[in-house]
């Protein structure tokens, strides 16, 4: 058990943006929401999963929708409270604690904003170890935990209670409703017991995010290479260094989809990298070879500062380093690859672990 204050939030926000692989919502907005709530209501208690009673009701808090929508439609925080209260009413039980559904920019921050206002603890665990675009793409789904009953809420005061036959249908129905509700909503779903979270969740994700943020902050203060320090922290690989020369990005079907093209620099001169994303980066490849593919993590970092850049934040002319990070072992199972592998997203590719791809290509 520990208390999370302003500096921890600042560091976690940076780490969340990196592990969010480009998605998960604008980390800056989420950080401001969390800081405001902590300023008003005080620090938030963070629990280790082992500290949560097995029979306690725990519910993740998150937003769904296209990250690009967040540039114009900011959440107030009331949506998340409304969603939680409606779910508690339906279940007839109070929520013991909340936690992030994913290690995404905004979605790692929302639990702190909600927890501060509702006086709840936050559990140091999530359901992805990164961010993914669809609701069924969580480790809880791999273990048969239902997403419903689920509540989604918008900023206008609309709420919807969903009960579906499976988690894929939860995604389909909730996504359609989200589009009608303005492109983004807050939700309360995947209610479970402490025992389920311990068995199916990915532990210590907030601790890792904080460590990443702290690493980048201290690297700047000590004038050392932030990207190399981050790679040590996450056990990742440098995939490419280049300048953004084209960005094709659009919001459709409730997702931010597109391709970012990078022209190689230094050791990567005369090479071109394409990043394909659906909210999150899914594939990194040059004309010659595949460099990294979902479910392994692909992150874009500013070449000078080491700070992560989201899919909606990629700009023409930006000089970036693209890195790859091995995903959690849960995603490398047969069901994990079936759920979030490249073929699910429509790419005619087999999953190959990033460390094997790096060996094949020879690390620069």
Short mmCIF file of C-alpha atoms in Angstrom, two decimals:
data_model
loop_
_atom_site.label_atom_id
_atom_site.label_comp_id
_atom_site.label_asym_id
_atom_site.label_seq_id
_atom_site.Cartn_x
_atom_site.Cartn_y
_atom_site.Cartn_z
CA UNK A 1 0.00 0.00 0.00
CA UNK A 2 1.28 3.46 -0.86
CA UNK A 3 0.04 6.96 -1.55
CA UNK A 4 0.14 8.54 -5.00
CA UNK A 5 0.61 12.29 -5.22
CA UNK A 6 1.39 14.83 -7.93
CA UNK A 7 4.94 13.79 -8.86
CA UNK A 8 3.94 10.14 -9.13
CA UNK A 9 1.05 11.13 -11.42
CA UNK A 10 3.41 13.13 -13.63
CA UNK A 11 5.73 10.12 -13.98
CA UNK A 12 2.94 7.58 -14.45
CA UNK A 13 1.40 9.71 -17.21
CA UNK A 14 4.64 9.59 -19.22
CA UNK A 15 5.05 5.84 -18.72
CA UNK A 16 1.40 5.26 -19.60
CA UNK A 17 1.80 7.15 -22.87
CA UNK A 18 4.74 4.91 -23.78
CA UNK A 19 3.11 1.60 -22.85
CA UNK A 20 -0.09 2.81 -24.50
CA UNK A 21 1.66 2.20 -27.87
CA UNK A 22 0.21 5.40 -29.30
CA UNK A 23 -3.34 4.92 -27.99
CA UNK A 24 -5.31 4.92 -24.77
CA UNK A 25 -6.35 8.58 -25.07
CA UNK A 26 -4.47 11.83 -24.57
CA UNK A 27 -2.20 11.35 -21.51
CA UNK A 28 -2.01 15.12 -20.93
CA UNK A 29 -5.77 15.41 -20.49
CA UNK A 30 -5.84 12.39 -18.21
CA UNK A 31 -2.98 13.79 -16.16
CA UNK A 32 -4.79 17.09 -15.67
CA UNK A 33 -7.94 15.27 -14.55
CA UNK A 34 -5.99 13.17 -12.05
CA UNK A 35 -3.98 16.14 -10.72
CA UNK A 36 -7.11 18.23 -10.27
CA UNK A 37 -8.86 15.43 -8.37
CA UNK A 38 -5.85 14.83 -6.12
CA UNK A 39 -5.50 18.57 -5.49
CA UNK A 40 -9.14 18.71 -4.41
CA UNK A 41 -9.56 15.41 -2.58
CA UNK A 42 -6.03 14.38 -1.56
CA UNK A 43 -3.61 11.57 -2.50
CA UNK A 44 -4.89 8.22 -3.73
CA UNK A 45 -4.05 4.91 -2.07
CA UNK A 46 -2.56 2.28 -4.37
CA UNK A 47 -2.88 -1.38 -3.38
CA UNK A 48 -0.91 -4.37 -4.55
CA UNK A 49 -3.24 -7.06 -5.96
CA UNK A 50 -2.39 -9.31 -3.00
CA UNK A 51 -3.81 -6.67 -0.65
CA UNK A 52 -7.29 -6.92 -2.18
CA UNK A 53 -9.66 -9.41 -0.47
CA UNK A 54 -10.57 -12.34 -2.71
CA UNK A 55 -14.30 -11.60 -2.48
CA UNK A 56 -14.05 -7.81 -2.93
CA UNK A 57 -15.82 -6.25 -5.93
CA UNK A 58 -13.30 -4.50 -8.18
CA UNK A 59 -14.13 -2.65 -11.40
CA UNK A 60 -11.77 -1.00 -13.91
CA UNK A 61 -12.52 2.54 -15.07
CA UNK A 62 -11.79 3.65 -18.62
CA UNK A 63 -12.81 5.55 -21.72
CA UNK A 64 -13.59 4.04 -25.10
CA UNK A 65 -13.64 5.76 -28.47
CA UNK A 66 -11.26 7.29 -30.98
CA UNK A 67 -8.35 9.20 -29.33
CA UNK A 68 -8.68 11.91 -32.00
CA UNK A 69 -12.11 12.80 -30.61
CA UNK A 70 -10.44 13.79 -27.33
CA UNK A 71 -8.79 16.73 -29.08
CA UNK A 72 -12.19 18.44 -29.28
CA UNK A 73 -14.41 16.71 -26.73
CA UNK A 74 -12.96 16.69 -23.23
CA UNK A 75 -14.41 14.50 -20.48
CA UNK A 76 -15.58 16.23 -17.30
CA UNK A 77 -15.09 13.27 -14.98
CA UNK A 78 -18.78 13.14 -14.12
CA UNK A 79 -19.29 10.51 -16.82
CA UNK A 80 -17.10 7.98 -15.00
CA UNK A 81 -18.87 8.60 -11.68
CA UNK A 82 -22.24 8.17 -13.35
CA UNK A 83 -21.17 4.90 -14.97
CA UNK A 84 -19.88 3.50 -11.67
CA UNK A 85 -22.96 4.52 -9.70
CA UNK A 86 -25.29 2.97 -12.28
CA UNK A 87 -23.30 -0.27 -12.18
CA UNK A 88 -23.36 -0.33 -8.36
CA UNK A 89 -27.13 0.17 -8.45
CA UNK A 90 -27.54 -2.73 -10.85
CA UNK A 91 -25.24 -5.06 -8.89
CA UNK A 92 -26.60 -3.98 -5.52
CA UNK A 93 -23.08 -3.77 -4.12
CA UNK A 94 -20.45 -1.09 -3.55
CA UNK A 95 -17.19 -1.21 -5.49
CA UNK A 96 -14.18 -1.89 -3.24
CA UNK A 97 -11.49 -0.59 -5.61
CA UNK A 98 -10.84 0.41 -9.19
CA UNK A 99 -7.88 -0.09 -11.55
CA UNK A 100 -6.86 0.77 -15.14
CA UNK A 101 -8.26 -1.51 -17.82
CA UNK A 102 -5.13 -0.86 -19.89
CA UNK A 103 -1.75 0.80 -19.72
CA UNK A 104 -2.92 3.61 -21.97
CA UNK A 105 -2.29 7.34 -21.67
CA UNK A 106 -5.70 8.61 -20.54
CA UNK A 107 -6.89 5.20 -19.40
CA UNK A 108 -4.10 4.87 -16.86
CA UNK A 109 -5.01 8.28 -15.42
CA UNK A 110 -8.79 7.95 -15.20
CA UNK A 111 -8.77 5.53 -12.25
CA UNK A 112 -6.89 8.12 -10.17
CA UNK A 113 -9.33 10.89 -11.03
CA UNK A 114 -12.28 8.64 -10.20
CA UNK A 115 -10.69 7.12 -7.08
CA UNK A 116 -9.85 10.50 -5.58
CA UNK A 117 -13.42 11.72 -5.98
CA UNK A 118 -15.07 8.52 -4.76
CA UNK A 119 -12.48 7.82 -2.02
CA UNK A 120 -11.56 4.46 -3.52
CA UNK A 121 -8.15 2.77 -3.66
CA UNK A 122 -6.54 1.93 -7.00
CA UNK A 123 -5.09 -1.54 -7.57
CA UNK A 124 -1.68 -1.77 -9.26
CA UNK A 125 -2.78 -4.05 -12.10
CA UNK A 126 -4.38 -3.84 -15.53
CA UNK A 127 -5.81 -6.12 -18.19
CA UNK A 128 -3.35 -5.64 -21.06
CA UNK A 129 0.13 -4.53 -20.03
CA UNK A 130 -0.24 -2.08 -22.94
CA UNK A 131 -3.25 -0.66 -24.83
CA UNK A 132 -5.50 -2.33 -27.41
CA UNK A 133 -8.40 -0.84 -29.38
CA UNK A 134 -11.28 -3.23 -28.64
CA UNK A 135 -13.11 -4.15 -25.43
CA UNK A 136 -12.55 -7.91 -25.62
CA UNK A 137 -8.78 -7.43 -25.93
CA UNK A 138 -8.02 -7.95 -22.27
CA UNK A 139 -6.45 -10.79 -20.32
CA UNK A 140 -9.76 -11.16 -18.46
CA UNK A 141 -11.38 -12.24 -21.74
CA UNK A 142 -8.70 -14.90 -22.15
CA UNK A 143 -9.83 -16.35 -18.82
CA UNK A 144 -13.56 -16.19 -19.57
CA UNK A 145 -14.51 -13.17 -17.44
CA UNK A 146 -17.55 -11.36 -18.83
CA UNK A 147 -17.44 -7.67 -19.76
CA UNK A 148 -21.09 -7.28 -18.83
CA UNK A 149 -23.09 -6.03 -17.06
CA UNK A 150 -21.51 -2.88 -18.47
CA UNK A 151 -22.46 0.79 -18.26
CA UNK A 152 -21.34 3.47 -20.71
CA UNK A 153 -21.93 7.17 -20.08
CA UNK A 154 -21.47 10.36 -22.09
CA UNK A 155 -21.00 14.01 -21.15
CA UNK A 156 -24.65 14.83 -21.89
CA UNK A 157 -25.97 12.57 -19.13
CA UNK A 158 -26.89 9.58 -21.29
CA UNK A 159 -26.12 6.13 -19.92
CA UNK A 160 -26.62 2.66 -21.35
CA UNK A 161 -26.61 -0.64 -19.46
CA UNK A 162 -25.46 -3.56 -21.60
CA UNK A 163 -25.96 -7.29 -21.17
CA UNK A 164 -24.48 -9.28 -24.03
CA UNK A 165 -23.93 -12.91 -25.03
CA UNK A 166 -20.15 -12.51 -25.15
CA UNK A 167 -17.43 -9.86 -24.99
CA UNK A 168 -17.11 -9.48 -28.76
CA UNK A 169 -20.77 -8.46 -28.85
CA UNK A 170 -20.09 -6.05 -26.01
CA UNK A 171 -17.50 -4.38 -28.24
CA UNK A 172 -19.83 -4.23 -31.25
CA UNK A 173 -22.83 -2.81 -29.42
CA UNK A 174 -20.86 -0.44 -27.20
CA UNK A 175 -18.88 0.85 -30.20
CA UNK A 176 -22.06 1.59 -32.14
CA UNK A 177 -23.54 3.39 -29.12
CA UNK A 178 -20.28 5.30 -28.59
CA UNK A 179 -20.43 6.70 -32.12
CA UNK A 180 -23.96 7.96 -31.48
CA UNK A 181 -22.87 9.41 -28.12
CA UNK A 182 -20.25 11.63 -29.73
CA UNK A 183 -17.32 9.31 -30.41
CA UNK A 184 -16.13 8.75 -26.83
CA UNK A 185 -17.70 7.55 -23.57
CA UNK A 186 -16.66 6.53 -20.08
CA UNK A 187 -17.43 3.01 -19.03
CA UNK A 188 -17.69 0.64 -16.09
CA UNK A 189 -17.40 -3.01 -17.15
CA UNK A 190 -15.51 -6.21 -16.38
CA UNK A 191 -16.68 -6.20 -12.76
CA UNK A 192 -14.92 -9.04 -10.96
CA UNK A 193 -13.70 -10.27 -7.60
CA UNK A 194 -10.28 -9.68 -6.11
CA UNK A 195 -9.48 -13.34 -6.76
CA UNK A 196 -10.15 -12.89 -10.50
CA UNK A 197 -7.90 -9.83 -10.69
CA UNK A 198 -5.05 -11.66 -8.98
CA UNK A 199 -5.34 -14.59 -11.39
CA UNK A 200 -6.01 -12.76 -14.67
CA UNK A 201 -4.63 -9.24 -14.30
CA UNK A 202 -1.13 -8.03 -15.15
CA UNK A 203 0.40 -6.83 -11.85
CA UNK A 204 2.67 -3.86 -11.09
CA UNK A 205 1.79 -1.95 -14.27
CA UNK A 206 1.54 1.40 -12.46
CA UNK A 207 4.91 0.79 -10.85
CA UNK A 208 6.43 0.14 -14.28
CA UNK A 209 4.79 3.26 -15.75
CA UNK A 210 6.11 5.36 -12.89
CA UNK A 211 9.60 3.90 -13.34
CA UNK A 212 9.52 4.74 -17.07
CA UNK A 213 8.44 8.32 -16.40
CA UNK A 214 11.04 8.75 -13.70
CA UNK A 215 13.73 7.32 -15.99
CA UNK A 216 12.96 9.88 -18.70
CA UNK A 217 12.76 12.74 -16.18
CA UNK A 218 16.09 11.89 -14.55
CA UNK A 219 17.79 11.29 -17.90
CA UNK A 220 16.95 14.84 -18.92
CA UNK A 221 18.13 16.22 -15.58
CA UNK A 222 21.42 14.28 -15.80
CA UNK A 223 21.95 14.93 -19.51
CA UNK A 224 22.05 11.23 -20.49
CA UNK A 225 20.37 9.45 -23.42
CA UNK A 226 16.76 9.00 -22.31
CA UNK A 227 15.88 6.48 -25.01
CA UNK A 228 18.71 4.12 -24.13
CA UNK A 229 17.74 4.33 -20.46
CA UNK A 230 14.10 3.57 -21.32
CA UNK A 231 15.13 0.55 -23.40
CA UNK A 232 16.97 -0.83 -20.37
CA UNK A 233 13.94 -0.24 -18.15
CA UNK A 234 11.43 -2.01 -20.42
CA UNK A 235 13.70 -4.60 -22.01
CA UNK A 236 12.99 -3.16 -25.45
CA UNK A 237 14.76 -2.70 -28.78
CA UNK A 238 15.46 0.28 -31.01
CA UNK A 239 13.75 -0.43 -34.33
CA UNK A 240 14.19 2.76 -36.35
CA UNK A 241 15.31 6.39 -36.29
CA UNK A 242 13.70 8.71 -38.78
CA UNK A 243 11.68 11.77 -39.74
CA UNK A 244 7.93 11.72 -40.30
CA UNK A 245 7.37 12.38 -44.02
CA UNK A 246 3.69 11.43 -44.28
CA UNK A 247 0.77 10.82 -41.95
CA UNK A 248 -2.53 9.42 -43.23
CA UNK A 249 -4.93 9.46 -40.28
CA UNK A 250 -8.73 9.40 -40.14
CA UNK A 251 -11.44 8.66 -37.64
CA UNK A 252 -13.84 5.94 -38.79
CA UNK A 253 -16.04 3.30 -37.15
CA UNK A 254 -15.10 4.71 -33.75
CA UNK A 255 -11.33 4.30 -34.21
CA UNK A 256 -8.40 6.45 -35.26
CA UNK A 257 -6.91 4.51 -38.17
CA UNK A 258 -3.95 5.29 -40.36
CA UNK A 259 -0.38 4.92 -41.52
CA UNK A 260 2.64 7.00 -40.53
CA UNK A 261 5.66 6.97 -42.83
CA UNK A 262 9.20 7.70 -41.62
CA UNK A 263 12.29 8.47 -43.69
CA UNK A 264 15.38 6.90 -42.15
CA UNK A 265 18.24 8.89 -40.62
CA UNK A 266 21.81 8.02 -39.59
CA UNK A 267 22.17 4.22 -39.51
CA UNK A 268 18.73 3.91 -41.13
CA UNK A 269 19.41 6.24 -44.06
CA UNK A 270 17.89 5.10 -47.38
CA UNK A 271 15.24 3.07 -45.49
CA UNK A 272 11.55 3.89 -45.09
CA UNK A 273 9.41 2.73 -42.19
CA UNK A 274 5.64 2.46 -42.16
CA UNK A 275 3.65 2.29 -38.93
CA UNK A 276 0.07 1.05 -39.21
CA UNK A 277 -2.29 1.82 -36.36
CA UNK A 278 -5.86 1.40 -35.14
CA UNK A 279 -5.80 3.69 -32.11
CA UNK A 280 -2.61 1.80 -31.18
CA UNK A 281 0.42 0.95 -33.33
CA UNK A 282 -0.01 -2.55 -34.75
CA UNK A 283 2.75 -3.10 -37.31
CA UNK A 284 6.18 -1.58 -37.95
CA UNK A 285 7.85 -2.58 -41.21
CA UNK A 286 10.31 -1.33 -43.82
CA UNK A 287 10.36 -2.26 -47.50
CA UNK A 288 12.71 -5.11 -46.63
CA UNK A 289 11.47 -6.54 -43.36
CA UNK A 290 8.93 -6.72 -40.58
CA UNK A 291 10.30 -5.07 -37.43
CA UNK A 292 7.55 -5.54 -34.85
CA UNK A 293 3.94 -6.70 -34.86
CA UNK A 294 1.04 -6.82 -32.40
CA UNK A 295 0.73 -7.98 -29.63
CA UNK A 296 4.30 -6.80 -29.01
CA UNK A 297 4.46 -3.10 -28.17
CA UNK A 298 5.46 -0.43 -30.70
CA UNK A 299 6.15 3.03 -29.29
CA UNK A 300 7.22 6.27 -30.98
CA UNK A 301 9.56 8.50 -28.95
CA UNK A 302 10.79 12.01 -29.60
CA UNK A 303 14.41 11.58 -30.74
CA UNK A 304 15.62 14.48 -28.56
CA UNK A 305 13.64 14.14 -25.33
CA UNK A 306 12.66 10.47 -25.30
CA UNK A 307 9.06 11.45 -24.55
CA UNK A 308 6.40 9.21 -26.13
CA UNK A 309 4.25 10.49 -29.01
CA UNK A 310 0.65 9.28 -29.43
CA UNK A 311 -0.95 8.39 -32.78
CA UNK A 312 -2.87 11.66 -32.81
CA UNK A 313 0.32 13.53 -31.86
CA UNK A 314 2.48 12.37 -34.79
CA UNK A 315 3.34 15.39 -36.93
CA UNK A 316 5.08 15.88 -40.28
CA UNK A 317 8.78 16.58 -39.83
CA UNK A 318 9.05 15.16 -36.30
CA UNK A 319 12.26 13.25 -35.66
CA UNK A 320 11.46 10.06 -33.82
CA UNK A 321 12.85 6.79 -32.55
CA UNK A 322 10.55 3.78 -32.89
CA UNK A 323 11.04 1.05 -30.30
CA UNK A 324 9.65 -2.45 -29.82
CA UNK A 325 8.92 -4.13 -26.49
CA UNK A 326 8.00 -7.78 -25.83
CA UNK A 327 4.40 -8.15 -24.71
CA UNK A 328 3.24 -10.00 -21.59
CA UNK A 329 3.42 -13.82 -21.97
CA UNK A 330 -0.39 -14.05 -21.68
CA UNK A 331 -0.64 -12.54 -25.17
CA UNK A 332 1.75 -15.07 -26.67
CA UNK A 333 -0.64 -17.95 -26.01
CA UNK A 334 -2.78 -19.41 -28.79
CA UNK A 335 -5.90 -17.57 -27.62
CA UNK A 336 -3.90 -14.40 -27.06
CA UNK A 337 -2.60 -14.38 -30.65
CA UNK A 338 -6.08 -15.24 -31.94
CA UNK A 339 -7.50 -12.25 -30.02
CA UNK A 340 -4.90 -9.55 -30.74
CA UNK A 341 -2.52 -10.95 -33.35
CA UNK A 342 -2.00 -9.43 -36.81
CA UNK A 343 -4.54 -11.66 -38.55
CA UNK A 344 -7.33 -10.44 -36.28
CA UNK A 345 -6.69 -6.91 -37.58
CA UNK A 346 -6.76 -8.07 -41.21
CA UNK A 347 -3.02 -8.39 -41.91
CA UNK A 348 -1.78 -11.48 -43.74
CA UNK A 349 1.07 -12.00 -41.31
CA UNK A 350 2.01 -14.52 -38.66
CA UNK A 351 3.07 -13.24 -35.26
CA UNK A 352 6.81 -13.37 -34.66
CA UNK A 353 8.23 -12.17 -31.30
CA UNK A 354 10.06 -8.88 -31.59
CA UNK A 355 13.27 -10.33 -30.16
CA UNK A 356 13.34 -12.89 -33.00
CA UNK A 357 12.71 -10.21 -35.63
CA UNK A 358 15.56 -8.14 -34.20
CA UNK A 359 17.90 -11.15 -34.41
CA UNK A 360 16.91 -11.79 -38.01
CA UNK A 361 17.47 -8.21 -39.07
CA UNK A 362 20.48 -7.45 -36.95
CA UNK A 363 20.08 -4.66 -34.39
CA UNK A 364 21.53 -1.29 -35.42
#
